[in-house]
Short mmCIF file of C-alpha atoms in Angstrom, two decimals:
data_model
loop_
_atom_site.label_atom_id
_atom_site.label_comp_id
_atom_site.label_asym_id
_atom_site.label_seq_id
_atom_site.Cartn_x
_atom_site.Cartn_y
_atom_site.Cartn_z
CA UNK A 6 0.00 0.00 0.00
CA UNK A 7 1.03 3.64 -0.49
CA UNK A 8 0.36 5.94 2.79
CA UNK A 9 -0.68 9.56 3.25
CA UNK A 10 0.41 11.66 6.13
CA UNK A 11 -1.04 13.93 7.67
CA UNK A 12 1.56 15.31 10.82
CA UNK A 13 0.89 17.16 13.49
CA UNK A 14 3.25 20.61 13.02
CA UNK A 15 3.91 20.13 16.99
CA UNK A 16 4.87 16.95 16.43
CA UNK A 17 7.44 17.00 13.36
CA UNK A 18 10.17 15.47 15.49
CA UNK A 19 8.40 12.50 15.05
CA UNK A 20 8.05 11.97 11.62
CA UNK A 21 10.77 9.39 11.08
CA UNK A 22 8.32 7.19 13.91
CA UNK A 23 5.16 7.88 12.45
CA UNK A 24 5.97 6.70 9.05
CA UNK A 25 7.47 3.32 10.06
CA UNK A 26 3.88 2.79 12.02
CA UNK A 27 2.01 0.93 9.29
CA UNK A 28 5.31 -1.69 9.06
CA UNK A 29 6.05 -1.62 12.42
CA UNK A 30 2.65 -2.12 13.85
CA UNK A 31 2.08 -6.11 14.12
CA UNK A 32 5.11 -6.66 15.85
CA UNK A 33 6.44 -3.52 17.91
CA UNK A 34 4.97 -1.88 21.02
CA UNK A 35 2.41 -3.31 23.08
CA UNK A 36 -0.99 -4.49 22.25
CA UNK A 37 -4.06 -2.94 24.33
CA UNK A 38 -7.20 -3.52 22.84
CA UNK A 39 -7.86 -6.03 20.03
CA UNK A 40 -11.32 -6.56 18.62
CA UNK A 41 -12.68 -5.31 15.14
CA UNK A 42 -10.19 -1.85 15.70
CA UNK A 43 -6.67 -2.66 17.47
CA UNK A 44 -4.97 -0.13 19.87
CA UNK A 45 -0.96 -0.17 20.50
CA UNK A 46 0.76 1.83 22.72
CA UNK A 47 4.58 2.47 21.10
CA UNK A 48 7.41 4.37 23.24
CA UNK A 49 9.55 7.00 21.65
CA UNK A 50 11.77 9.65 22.99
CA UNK A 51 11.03 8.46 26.30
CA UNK A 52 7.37 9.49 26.00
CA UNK A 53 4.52 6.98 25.38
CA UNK A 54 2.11 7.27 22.19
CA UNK A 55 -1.27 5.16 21.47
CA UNK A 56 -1.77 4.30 17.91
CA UNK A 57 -5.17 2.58 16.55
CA UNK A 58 -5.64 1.11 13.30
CA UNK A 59 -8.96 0.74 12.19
CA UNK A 60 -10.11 -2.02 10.34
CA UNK A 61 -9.01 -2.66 6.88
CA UNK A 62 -12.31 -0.87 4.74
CA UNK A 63 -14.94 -3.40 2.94
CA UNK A 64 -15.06 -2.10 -0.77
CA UNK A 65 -18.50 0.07 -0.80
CA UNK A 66 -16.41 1.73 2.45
CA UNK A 67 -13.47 2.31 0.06
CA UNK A 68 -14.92 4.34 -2.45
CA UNK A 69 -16.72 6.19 0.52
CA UNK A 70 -13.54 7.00 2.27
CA UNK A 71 -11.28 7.83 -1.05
CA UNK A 72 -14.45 9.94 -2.77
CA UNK A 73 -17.18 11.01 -0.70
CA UNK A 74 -16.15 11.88 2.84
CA UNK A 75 -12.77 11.66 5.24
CA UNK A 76 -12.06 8.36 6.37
CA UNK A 77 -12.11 7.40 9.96
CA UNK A 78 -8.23 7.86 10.71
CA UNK A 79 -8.97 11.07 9.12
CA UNK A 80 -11.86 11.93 11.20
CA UNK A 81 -10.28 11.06 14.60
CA UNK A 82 -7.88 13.69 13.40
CA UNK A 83 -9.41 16.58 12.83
CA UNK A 84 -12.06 15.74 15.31
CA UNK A 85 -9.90 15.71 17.62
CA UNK A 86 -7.98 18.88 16.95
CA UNK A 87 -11.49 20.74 17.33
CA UNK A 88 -12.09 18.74 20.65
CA UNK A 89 -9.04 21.13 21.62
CA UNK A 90 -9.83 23.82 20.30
CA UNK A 91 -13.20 23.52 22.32
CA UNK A 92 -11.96 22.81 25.89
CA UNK A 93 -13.09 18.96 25.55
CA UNK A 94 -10.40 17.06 26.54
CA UNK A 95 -9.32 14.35 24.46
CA UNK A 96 -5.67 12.89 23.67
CA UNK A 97 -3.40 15.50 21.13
CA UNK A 98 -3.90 14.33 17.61
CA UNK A 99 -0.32 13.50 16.44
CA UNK A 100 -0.59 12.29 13.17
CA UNK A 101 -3.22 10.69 10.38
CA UNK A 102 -1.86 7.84 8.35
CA UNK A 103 -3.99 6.56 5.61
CA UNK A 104 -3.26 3.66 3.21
CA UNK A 105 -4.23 3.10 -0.26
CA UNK A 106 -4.42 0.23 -2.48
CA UNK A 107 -5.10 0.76 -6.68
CA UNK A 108 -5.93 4.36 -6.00
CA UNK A 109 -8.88 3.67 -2.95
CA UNK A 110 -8.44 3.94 0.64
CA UNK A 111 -7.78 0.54 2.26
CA UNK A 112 -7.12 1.33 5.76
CA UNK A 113 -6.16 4.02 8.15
CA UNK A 114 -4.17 4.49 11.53
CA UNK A 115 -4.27 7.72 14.32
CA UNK A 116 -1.66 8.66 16.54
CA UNK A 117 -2.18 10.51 19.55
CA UNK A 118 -0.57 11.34 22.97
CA UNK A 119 -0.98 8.39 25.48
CA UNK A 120 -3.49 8.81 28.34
CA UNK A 121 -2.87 5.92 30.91
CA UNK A 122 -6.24 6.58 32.76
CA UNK A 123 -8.76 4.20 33.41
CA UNK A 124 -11.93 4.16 31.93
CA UNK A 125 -15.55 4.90 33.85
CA UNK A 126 -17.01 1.36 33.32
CA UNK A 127 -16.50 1.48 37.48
CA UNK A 128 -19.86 3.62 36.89
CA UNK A 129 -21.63 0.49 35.99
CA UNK A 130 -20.37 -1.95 37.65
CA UNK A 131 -20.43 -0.50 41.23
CA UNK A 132 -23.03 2.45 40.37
CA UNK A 133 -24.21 2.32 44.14
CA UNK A 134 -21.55 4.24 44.57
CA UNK A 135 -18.63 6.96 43.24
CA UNK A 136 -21.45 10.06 43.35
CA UNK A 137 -18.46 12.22 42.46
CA UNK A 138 -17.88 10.53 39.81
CA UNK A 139 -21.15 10.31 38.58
CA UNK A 140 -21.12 14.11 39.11
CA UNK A 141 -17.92 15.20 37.34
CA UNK A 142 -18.97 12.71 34.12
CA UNK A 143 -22.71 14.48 33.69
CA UNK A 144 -20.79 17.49 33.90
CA UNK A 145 -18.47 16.99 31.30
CA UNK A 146 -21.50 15.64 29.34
CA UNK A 147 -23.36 18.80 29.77
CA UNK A 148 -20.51 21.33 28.80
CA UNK A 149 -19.65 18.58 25.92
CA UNK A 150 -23.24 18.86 24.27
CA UNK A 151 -22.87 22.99 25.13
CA UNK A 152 -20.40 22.65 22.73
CA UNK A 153 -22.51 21.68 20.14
CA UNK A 154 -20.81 17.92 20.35
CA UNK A 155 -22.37 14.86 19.82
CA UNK A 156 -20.21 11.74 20.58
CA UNK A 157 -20.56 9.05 18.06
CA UNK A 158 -20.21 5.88 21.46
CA UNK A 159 -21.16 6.64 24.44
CA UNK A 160 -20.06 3.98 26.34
CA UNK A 161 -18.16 4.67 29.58
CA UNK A 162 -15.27 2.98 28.33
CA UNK A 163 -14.98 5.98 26.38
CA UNK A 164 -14.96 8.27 29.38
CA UNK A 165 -11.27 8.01 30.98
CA UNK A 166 -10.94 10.01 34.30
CA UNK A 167 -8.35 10.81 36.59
CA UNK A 168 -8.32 12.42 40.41
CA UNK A 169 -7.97 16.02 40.02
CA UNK A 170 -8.15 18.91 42.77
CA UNK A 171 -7.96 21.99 41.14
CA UNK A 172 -11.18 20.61 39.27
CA UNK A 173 -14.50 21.97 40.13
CA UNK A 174 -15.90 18.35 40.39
CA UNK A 175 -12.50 17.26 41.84
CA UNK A 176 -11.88 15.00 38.16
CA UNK A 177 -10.63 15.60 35.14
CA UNK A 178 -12.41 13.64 32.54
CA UNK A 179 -11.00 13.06 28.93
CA UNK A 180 -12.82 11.58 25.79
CA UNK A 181 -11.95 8.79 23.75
CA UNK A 182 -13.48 7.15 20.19
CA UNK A 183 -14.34 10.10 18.69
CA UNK A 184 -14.65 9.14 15.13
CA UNK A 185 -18.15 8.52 14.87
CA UNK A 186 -19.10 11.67 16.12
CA UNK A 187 -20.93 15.04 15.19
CA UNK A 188 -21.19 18.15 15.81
CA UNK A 189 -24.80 19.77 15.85
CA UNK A 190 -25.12 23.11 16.58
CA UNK A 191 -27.70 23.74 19.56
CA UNK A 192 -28.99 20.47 19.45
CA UNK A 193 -32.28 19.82 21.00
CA UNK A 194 -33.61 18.17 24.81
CA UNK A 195 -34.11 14.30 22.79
CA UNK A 196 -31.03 15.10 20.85
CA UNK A 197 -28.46 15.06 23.50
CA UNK A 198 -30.49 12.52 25.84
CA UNK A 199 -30.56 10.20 22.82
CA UNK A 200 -27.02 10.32 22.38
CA UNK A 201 -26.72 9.20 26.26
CA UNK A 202 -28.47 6.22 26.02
CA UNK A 203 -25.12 3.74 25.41
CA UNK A 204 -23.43 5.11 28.30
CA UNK A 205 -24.54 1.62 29.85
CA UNK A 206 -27.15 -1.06 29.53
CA UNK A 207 -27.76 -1.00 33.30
CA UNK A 208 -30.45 1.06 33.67
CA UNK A 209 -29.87 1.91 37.48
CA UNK A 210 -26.19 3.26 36.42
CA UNK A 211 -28.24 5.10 33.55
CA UNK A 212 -31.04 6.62 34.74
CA UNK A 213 -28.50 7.70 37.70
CA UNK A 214 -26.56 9.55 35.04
CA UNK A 215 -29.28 10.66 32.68
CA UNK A 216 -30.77 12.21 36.22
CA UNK A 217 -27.66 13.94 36.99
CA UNK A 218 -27.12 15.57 33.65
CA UNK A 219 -30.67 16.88 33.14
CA UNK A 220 -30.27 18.71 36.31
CA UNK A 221 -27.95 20.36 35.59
CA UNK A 222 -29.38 21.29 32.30
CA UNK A 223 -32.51 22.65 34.36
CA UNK A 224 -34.83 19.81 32.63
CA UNK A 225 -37.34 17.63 33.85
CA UNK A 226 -35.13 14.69 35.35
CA UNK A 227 -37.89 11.60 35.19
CA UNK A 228 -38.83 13.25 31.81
CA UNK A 229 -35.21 12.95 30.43
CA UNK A 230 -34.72 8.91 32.30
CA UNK A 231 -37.93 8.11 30.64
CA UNK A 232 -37.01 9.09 27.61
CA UNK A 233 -33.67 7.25 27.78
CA UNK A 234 -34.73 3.89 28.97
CA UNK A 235 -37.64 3.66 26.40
CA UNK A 236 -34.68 4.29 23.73
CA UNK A 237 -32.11 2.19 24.88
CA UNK A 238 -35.07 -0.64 24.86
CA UNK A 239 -35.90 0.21 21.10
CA UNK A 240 -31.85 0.17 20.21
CA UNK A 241 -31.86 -3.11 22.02
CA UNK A 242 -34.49 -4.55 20.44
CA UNK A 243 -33.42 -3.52 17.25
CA UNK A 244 -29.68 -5.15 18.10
CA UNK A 245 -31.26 -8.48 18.89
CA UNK A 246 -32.96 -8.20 15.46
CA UNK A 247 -29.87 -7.19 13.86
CA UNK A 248 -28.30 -10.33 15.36
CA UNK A 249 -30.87 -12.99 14.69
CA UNK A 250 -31.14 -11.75 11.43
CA UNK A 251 -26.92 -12.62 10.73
CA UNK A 252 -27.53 -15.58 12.09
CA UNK A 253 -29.98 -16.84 9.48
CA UNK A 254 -28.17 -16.18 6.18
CA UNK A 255 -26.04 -19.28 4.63
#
């Protein structure tokens, strides 16, 4: 394949690392999540840096991402760079690397600053307790959606957080997965509820959260659980569908 890259001006110094990534990946640095995407975290210059490669494009995907809009690598880029820009925390953008194959896109990697904190999937598990951190999360949900962004999976393993006392809700929260996203200018009350509903499928951890954030928005807080549950039920339902309906082709 032939690569594009798209560097970080910040992060020049790196360019001789950055474009050995796509050879380098499969057997340097250390492998931290592996499922349809894979994340690696490589060390250079003494600092740490996550790189994710996304999963090589299906053909209908590969005229999308070489004609009609920016790829995901491409995405997670710039998305991220506006993130900044914003105040919404998120790991530095280092560098885009997209591959191509015959003249289409094929595949694509992003390379951003490391961020060794763990994810909020504690929410769910023990959501009984960690009010605080129930509290700084609806928080940065609220000032997220202020800012007019929608993020494309909200699952809490997308929501990294860290102690922090100079904080106003004593955490510092930072976002992760951001290529699916959007950003919708003013969106409306269903809007930004609907885009809660995959914090978690445990609806005591989720109406908890939904509750949270809707105070703070000054909105109607049984209104705005309501309204999650009863979509999270018709997502579910539609998953199971989805699922069954895989399972019956040859």
């Amino acid at each position: 394949m032939k690569y594009k890259y798209v560097i970080n001006p910040d992060y020049e110094y790196l360019k001789k690392f950055i474009e050995k990534v796509p050879k380098a990946f499969d057997h340097e640095g250390v492998l931290v999540y592996d499922q349809r995407n894979q994340v690696r975290i490589f060390k250079e210059k003494g600092e740490k840096y996550a790189v994710k490669r996304f999963h090589r494009s299906l053909l209908p995907q590969r005229f999308d991402y070489t004609f009609i809009r920016p790829s995901k690598a491409k995405r997670a880029y710039t998305y991220g760079l506006k993130l900044l820009e914003l105040g919404i925390s998120t790991p530095t953008p280092i560098a885009c690397i997209e591959g191509y194959h015959w003249g289409l896109y094929k595949q694509g990697y992003i390379v951003t600053t490391y961020c060794g904190d763990p994810d909020a999937r504690i929410l769910r598990e023990e959501w009984e307790l960690h009010d605080d951190l129930f509290d700084a999360l609806a928080h940065f949900l609220v000032d997220m959606h202020k800012k007019s962004f929608l993020h494309g999976d909200t699952n809490l393993s997308n929501f990294l957080y860290r102690e922090d006392k100079e904080s106003s809700t004593g955490y510092h929260i930072t976002t992760i997965d951001i290529n699916r996203s959007t950003f919708v200018e003013n969106p409306t009350r269903e809007e930004c509820v609907r885009n809660l509903i995959r914090l978690t499928h445990v609806r005591p951890a989720l109406k908890k959260i939904i509750g949270m954030y809707a105070e703070l928005r000054g909105w109607n807080a049984e209104w705005a659980t309501t309204l999650a549950i009863q979509k999270l039920e018709v997502f579910e339902r539609r998953r199971v569908l989805k699922h069954k309906m895989r399972k019956k082709k040859p």
